[in-house]
GROMACS .gro file of C-alpha atoms in nm:
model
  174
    1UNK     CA    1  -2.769  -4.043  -3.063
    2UNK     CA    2  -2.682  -3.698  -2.920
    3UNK     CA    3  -2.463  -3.474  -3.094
    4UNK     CA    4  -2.122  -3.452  -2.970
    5UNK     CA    5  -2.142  -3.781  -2.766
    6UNK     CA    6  -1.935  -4.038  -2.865
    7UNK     CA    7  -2.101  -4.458  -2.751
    8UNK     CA    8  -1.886  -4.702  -2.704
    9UNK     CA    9  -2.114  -4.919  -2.947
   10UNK     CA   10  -2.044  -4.704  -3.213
   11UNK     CA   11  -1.664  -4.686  -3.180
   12UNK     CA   12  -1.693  -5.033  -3.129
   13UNK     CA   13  -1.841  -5.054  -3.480
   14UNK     CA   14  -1.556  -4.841  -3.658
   15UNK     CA   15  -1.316  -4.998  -3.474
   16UNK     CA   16  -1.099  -5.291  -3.688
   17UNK     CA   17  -1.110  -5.596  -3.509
   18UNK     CA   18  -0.740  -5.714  -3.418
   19UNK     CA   19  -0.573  -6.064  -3.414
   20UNK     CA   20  -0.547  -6.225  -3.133
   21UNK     CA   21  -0.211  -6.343  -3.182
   22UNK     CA   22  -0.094  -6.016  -3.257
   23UNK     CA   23  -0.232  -5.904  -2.924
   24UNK     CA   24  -0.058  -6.164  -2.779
   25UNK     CA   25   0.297  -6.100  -2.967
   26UNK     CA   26   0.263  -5.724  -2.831
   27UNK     CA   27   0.172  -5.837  -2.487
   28UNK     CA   28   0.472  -6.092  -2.559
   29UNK     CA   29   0.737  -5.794  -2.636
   30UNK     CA   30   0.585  -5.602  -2.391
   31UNK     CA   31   0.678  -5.841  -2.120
   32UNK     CA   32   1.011  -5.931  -2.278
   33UNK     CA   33   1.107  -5.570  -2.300
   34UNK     CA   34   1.002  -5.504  -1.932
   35UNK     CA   35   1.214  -5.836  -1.854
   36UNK     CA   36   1.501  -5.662  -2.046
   37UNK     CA   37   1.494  -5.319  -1.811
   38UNK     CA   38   1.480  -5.507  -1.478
   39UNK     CA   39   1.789  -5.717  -1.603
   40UNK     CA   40   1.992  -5.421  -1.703
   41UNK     CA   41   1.872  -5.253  -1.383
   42UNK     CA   42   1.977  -5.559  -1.157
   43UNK     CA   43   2.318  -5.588  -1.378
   44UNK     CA   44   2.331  -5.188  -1.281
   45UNK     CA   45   2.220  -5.198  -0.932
   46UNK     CA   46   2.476  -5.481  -0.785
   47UNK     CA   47   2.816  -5.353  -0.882
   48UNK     CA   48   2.701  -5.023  -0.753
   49UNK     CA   49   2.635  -5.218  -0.435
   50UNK     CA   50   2.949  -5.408  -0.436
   51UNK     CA   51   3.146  -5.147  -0.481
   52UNK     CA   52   3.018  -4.909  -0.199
   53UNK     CA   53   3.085  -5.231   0.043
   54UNK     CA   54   3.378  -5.269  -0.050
   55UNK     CA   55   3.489  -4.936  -0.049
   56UNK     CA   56   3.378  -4.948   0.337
   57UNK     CA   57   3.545  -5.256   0.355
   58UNK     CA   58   3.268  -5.493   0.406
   59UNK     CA   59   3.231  -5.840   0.232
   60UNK     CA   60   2.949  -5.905   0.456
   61UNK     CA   61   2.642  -6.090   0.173
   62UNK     CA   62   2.388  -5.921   0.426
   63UNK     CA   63   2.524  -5.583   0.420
   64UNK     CA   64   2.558  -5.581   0.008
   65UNK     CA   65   2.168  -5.698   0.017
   66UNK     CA   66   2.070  -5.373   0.245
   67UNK     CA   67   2.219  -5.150  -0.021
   68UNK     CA   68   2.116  -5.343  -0.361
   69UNK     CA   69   1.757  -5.356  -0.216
   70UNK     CA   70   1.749  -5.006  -0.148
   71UNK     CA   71   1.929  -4.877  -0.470
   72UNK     CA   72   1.693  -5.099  -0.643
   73UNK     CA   73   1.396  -4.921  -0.503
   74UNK     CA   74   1.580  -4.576  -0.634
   75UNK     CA   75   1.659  -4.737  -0.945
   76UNK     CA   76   1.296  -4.846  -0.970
   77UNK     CA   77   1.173  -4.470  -0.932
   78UNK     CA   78   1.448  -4.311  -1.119
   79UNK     CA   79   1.281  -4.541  -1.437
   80UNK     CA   80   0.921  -4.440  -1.321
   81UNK     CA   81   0.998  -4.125  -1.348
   82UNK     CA   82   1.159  -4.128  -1.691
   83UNK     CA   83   1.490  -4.105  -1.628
   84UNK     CA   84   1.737  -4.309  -1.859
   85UNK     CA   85   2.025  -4.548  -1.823
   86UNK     CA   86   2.289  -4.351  -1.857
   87UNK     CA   87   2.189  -4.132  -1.568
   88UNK     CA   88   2.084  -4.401  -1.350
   89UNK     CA   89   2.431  -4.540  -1.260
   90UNK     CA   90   2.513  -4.163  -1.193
   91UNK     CA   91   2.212  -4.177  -0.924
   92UNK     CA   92   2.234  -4.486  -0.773
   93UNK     CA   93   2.573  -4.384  -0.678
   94UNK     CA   94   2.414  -4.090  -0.511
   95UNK     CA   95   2.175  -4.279  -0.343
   96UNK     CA   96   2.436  -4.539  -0.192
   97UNK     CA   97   2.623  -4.218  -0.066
   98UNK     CA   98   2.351  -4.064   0.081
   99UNK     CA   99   2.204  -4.426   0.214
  100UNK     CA  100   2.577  -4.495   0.359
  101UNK     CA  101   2.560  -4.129   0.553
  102UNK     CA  102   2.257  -4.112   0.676
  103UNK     CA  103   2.306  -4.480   0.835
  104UNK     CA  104   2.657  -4.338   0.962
  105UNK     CA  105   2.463  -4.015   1.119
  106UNK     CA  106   2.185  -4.246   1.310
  107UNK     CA  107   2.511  -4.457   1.412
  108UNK     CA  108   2.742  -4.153   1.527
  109UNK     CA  109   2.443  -3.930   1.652
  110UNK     CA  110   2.518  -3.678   1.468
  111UNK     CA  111   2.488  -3.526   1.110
  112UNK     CA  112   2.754  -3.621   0.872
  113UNK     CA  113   2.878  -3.294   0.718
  114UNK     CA  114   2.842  -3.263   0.347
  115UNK     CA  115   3.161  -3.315   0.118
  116UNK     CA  116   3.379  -3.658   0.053
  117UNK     CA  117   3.588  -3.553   0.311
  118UNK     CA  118   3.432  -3.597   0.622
  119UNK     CA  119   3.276  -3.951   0.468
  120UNK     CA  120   3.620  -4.056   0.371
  121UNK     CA  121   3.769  -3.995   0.762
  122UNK     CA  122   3.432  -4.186   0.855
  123UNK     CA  123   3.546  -4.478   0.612
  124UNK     CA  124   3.898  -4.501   0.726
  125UNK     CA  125   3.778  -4.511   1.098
  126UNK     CA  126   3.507  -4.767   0.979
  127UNK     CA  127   3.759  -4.976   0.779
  128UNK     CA  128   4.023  -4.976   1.072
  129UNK     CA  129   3.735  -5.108   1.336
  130UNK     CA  130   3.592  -5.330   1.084
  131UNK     CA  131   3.918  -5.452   0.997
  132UNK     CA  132   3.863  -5.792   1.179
  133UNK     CA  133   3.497  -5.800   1.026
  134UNK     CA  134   3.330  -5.738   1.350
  135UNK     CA  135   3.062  -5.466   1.183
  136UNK     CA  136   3.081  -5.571   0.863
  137UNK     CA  137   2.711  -5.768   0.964
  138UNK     CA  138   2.584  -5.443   1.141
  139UNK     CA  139   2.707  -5.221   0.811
  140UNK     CA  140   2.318  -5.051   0.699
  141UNK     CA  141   2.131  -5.240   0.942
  142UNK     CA  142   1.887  -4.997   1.113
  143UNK     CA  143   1.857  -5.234   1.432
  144UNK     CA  144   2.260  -5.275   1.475
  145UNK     CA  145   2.401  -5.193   1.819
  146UNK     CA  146   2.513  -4.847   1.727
  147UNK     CA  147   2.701  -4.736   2.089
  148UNK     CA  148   2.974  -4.963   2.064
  149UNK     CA  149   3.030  -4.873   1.683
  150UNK     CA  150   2.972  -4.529   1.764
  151UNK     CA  151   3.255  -4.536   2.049
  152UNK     CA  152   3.499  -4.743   1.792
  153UNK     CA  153   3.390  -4.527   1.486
  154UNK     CA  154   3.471  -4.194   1.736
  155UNK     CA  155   3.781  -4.301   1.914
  156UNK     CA  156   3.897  -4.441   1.555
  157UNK     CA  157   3.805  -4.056   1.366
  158UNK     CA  158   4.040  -3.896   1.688
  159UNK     CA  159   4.321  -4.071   1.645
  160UNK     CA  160   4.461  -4.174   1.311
  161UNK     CA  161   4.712  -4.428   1.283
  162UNK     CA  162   4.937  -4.553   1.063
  163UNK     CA  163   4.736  -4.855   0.999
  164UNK     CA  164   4.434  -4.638   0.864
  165UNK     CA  165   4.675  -4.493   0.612
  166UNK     CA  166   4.801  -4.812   0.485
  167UNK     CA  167   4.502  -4.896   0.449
  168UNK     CA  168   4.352  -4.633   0.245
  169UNK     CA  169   4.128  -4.744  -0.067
  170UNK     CA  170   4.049  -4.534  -0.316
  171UNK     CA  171   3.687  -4.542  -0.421
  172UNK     CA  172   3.606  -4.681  -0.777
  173UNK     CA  173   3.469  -4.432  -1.001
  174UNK     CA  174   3.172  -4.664  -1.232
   0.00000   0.00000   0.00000
């Protein structure tokens, strides 16, 4: 044997053989513990969801499946790269924000400036041409027919009405 080489025969040999129902029970609460992080991250990720739809005014099933699938990707990273529960509420709300402005800038044409502000005049003029459910389908969908909702979104930012303010939601805080 050369000096300062290590064989795998020899660790092999100093080495204590383990159980192989012990290796089993580990793999066992391995699995059971990874079962236990993607429940709490579903049982984190859907409300999140829910609420941003809502908040928009959608009860559209295929819209609040856009945003949990892509908040679970987030969420999915966020644990990946070691960040813990507590925080990952905190981000997933970020990433529904940013997910829900970005889809309204590809819709409108145009950036959405930063701040809740010009969101929340987007919402209301959302919520008042969504109010008979019309978008609530095309709500996140990359394909939707954005220069109709564009034109409704726009003509609904111009002119408020009274019906927008009546209709004003405040946003859940998690």
């Amino acid at each position: 044997m050369v000096q300062g080489h290590i064989s795998p025969a020899a660790d092999a040999k100093e080495m204590p053989m383990f159980d192989d129902n012990l290796t089993r029970e580990a793999h066992a609460l391995m699995n059971s513990h990874s079962l236990q992080r993607a429940a709490a991250l579903a049982a984190a990720v859907d409300p999140v969801a829910r609420l941003w739809c809502r908040s928009f005014g959608v009860v559209s099933d295929m819209a609040r499946e856009r945003l949990t699938t892509l908040l679970s990707d987030k969420a999915l990273a966020a644990l990946a790269g070691g960040v813990g529960f507590d925080l990952i509420v905190e981000q997933l709300d970020q990433a529904a924000e940013a997910a829900i402005r970005h889809w309204f800038a590809v819709v409108l044409g145009r950036p959405v400036e930063a701040g809740a502000t010009p969101l929340a005049i987007i919402r209301l003029a959302y919520i008042e041409v969504n109010r008979d459910g019309r978008w609530g389908d095309a709500f996140l969908d990359p394909r939707a027919a954005f220069a109709e909702l564009a034109s409704d979104v726009e003509a609904a930012m111009i002119e408020p009405t009274p019906t927008i303010h009546r209709r004003q939601m405040t946003r859940q805080v998690l």
